[in-house]
PDB file of C-alpha atoms in Angstrom:
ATOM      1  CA  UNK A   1      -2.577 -26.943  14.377  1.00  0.00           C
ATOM      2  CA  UNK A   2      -1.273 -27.749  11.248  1.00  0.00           C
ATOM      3  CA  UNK A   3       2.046 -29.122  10.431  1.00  0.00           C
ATOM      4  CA  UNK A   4       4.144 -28.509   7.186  1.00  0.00           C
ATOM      5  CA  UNK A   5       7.297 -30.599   6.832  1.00  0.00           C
ATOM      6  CA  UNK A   6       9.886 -29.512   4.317  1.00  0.00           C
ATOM      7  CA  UNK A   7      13.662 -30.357   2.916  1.00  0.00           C
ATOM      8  CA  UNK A   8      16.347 -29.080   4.882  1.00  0.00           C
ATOM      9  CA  UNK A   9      17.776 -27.671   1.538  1.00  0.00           C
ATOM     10  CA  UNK A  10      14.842 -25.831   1.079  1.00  0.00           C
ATOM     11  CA  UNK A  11      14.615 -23.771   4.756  1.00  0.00           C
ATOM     12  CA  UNK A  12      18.362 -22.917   4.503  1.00  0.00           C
ATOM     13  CA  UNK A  13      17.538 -21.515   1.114  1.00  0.00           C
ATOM     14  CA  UNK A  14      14.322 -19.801   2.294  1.00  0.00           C
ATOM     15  CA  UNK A  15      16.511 -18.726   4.886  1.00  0.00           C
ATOM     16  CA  UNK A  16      19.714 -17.181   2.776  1.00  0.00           C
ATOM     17  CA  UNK A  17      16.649 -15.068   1.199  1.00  0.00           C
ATOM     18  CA  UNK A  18      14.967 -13.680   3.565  1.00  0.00           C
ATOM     19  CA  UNK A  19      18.593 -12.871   5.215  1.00  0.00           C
ATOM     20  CA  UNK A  20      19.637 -10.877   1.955  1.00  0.00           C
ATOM     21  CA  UNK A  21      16.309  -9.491   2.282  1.00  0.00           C
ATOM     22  CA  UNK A  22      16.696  -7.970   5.580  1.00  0.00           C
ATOM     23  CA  UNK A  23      20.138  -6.730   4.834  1.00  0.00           C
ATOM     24  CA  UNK A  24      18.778  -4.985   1.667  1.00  0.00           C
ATOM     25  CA  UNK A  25      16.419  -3.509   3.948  1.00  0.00           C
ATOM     26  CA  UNK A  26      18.495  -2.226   6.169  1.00  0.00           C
ATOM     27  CA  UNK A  27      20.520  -0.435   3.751  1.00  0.00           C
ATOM     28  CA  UNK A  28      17.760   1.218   1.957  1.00  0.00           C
ATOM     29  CA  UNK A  29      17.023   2.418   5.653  1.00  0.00           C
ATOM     30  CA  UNK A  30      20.427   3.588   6.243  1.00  0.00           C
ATOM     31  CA  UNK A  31      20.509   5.458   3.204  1.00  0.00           C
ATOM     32  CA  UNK A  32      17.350   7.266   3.826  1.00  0.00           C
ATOM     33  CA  UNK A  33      19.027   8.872   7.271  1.00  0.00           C
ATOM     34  CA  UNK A  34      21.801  10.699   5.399  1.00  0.00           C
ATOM     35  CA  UNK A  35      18.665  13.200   4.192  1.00  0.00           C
ATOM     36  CA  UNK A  36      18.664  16.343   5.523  1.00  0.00           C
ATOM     37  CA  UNK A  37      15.925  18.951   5.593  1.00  0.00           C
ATOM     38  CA  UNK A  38      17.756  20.917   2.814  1.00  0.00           C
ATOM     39  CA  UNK A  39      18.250  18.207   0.532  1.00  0.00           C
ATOM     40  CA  UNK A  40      14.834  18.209  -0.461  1.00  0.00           C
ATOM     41  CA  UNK A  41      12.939  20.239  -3.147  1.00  0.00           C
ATOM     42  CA  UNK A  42       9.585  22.433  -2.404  1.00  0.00           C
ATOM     43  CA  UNK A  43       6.821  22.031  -5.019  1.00  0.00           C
ATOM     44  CA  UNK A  44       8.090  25.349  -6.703  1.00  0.00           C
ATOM     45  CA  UNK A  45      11.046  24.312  -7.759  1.00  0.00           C
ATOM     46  CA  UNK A  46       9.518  21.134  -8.675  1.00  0.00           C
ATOM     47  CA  UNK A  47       7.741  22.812 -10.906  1.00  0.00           C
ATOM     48  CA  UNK A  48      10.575  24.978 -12.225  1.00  0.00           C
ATOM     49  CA  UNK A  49      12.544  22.246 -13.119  1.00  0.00           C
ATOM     50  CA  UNK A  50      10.465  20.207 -14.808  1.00  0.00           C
ATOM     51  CA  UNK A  51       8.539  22.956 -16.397  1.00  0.00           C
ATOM     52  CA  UNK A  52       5.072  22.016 -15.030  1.00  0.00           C
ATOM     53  CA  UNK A  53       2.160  23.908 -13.500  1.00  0.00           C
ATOM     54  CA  UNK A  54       1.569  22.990  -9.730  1.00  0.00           C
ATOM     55  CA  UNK A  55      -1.684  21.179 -11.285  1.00  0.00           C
ATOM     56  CA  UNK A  56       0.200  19.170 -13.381  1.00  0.00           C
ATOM     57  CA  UNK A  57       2.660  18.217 -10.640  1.00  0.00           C
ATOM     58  CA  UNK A  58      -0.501  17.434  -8.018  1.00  0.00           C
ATOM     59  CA  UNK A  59      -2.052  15.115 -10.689  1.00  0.00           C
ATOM     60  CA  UNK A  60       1.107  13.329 -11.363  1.00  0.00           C
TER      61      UNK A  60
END
């Protein structure tokens, strides 16, 4: 087993960002439950709205 030593200054810092990490993650998460079924769009009106063929909006 290997052992890697490092500043204190340095693993509270390492720590602060993977914290902030987390709690970006967790609101990204919590945002992506307030989507409901209906919300959404079908390929169709995809299509529609960006005036596209359903090729063109597979390939992309």
């Amino acid at each position: 087993m290997e052992v890697i030593s490092i500043e204190r200054s340095t693993y509270e810092e390492l720590l602060t960002s993977f914290n902030s990490f987390v709690t970006k993650m967790k609101e990204m998460t919590s945002r992506g439950n307030d989507k409901r079924l209906g919300d959404w769009l079908d390929n169709q009106d995809v299509c529609q709205m960006l005036n596209i063929s359903p090729r063109t909006l597979q390939t992309l």
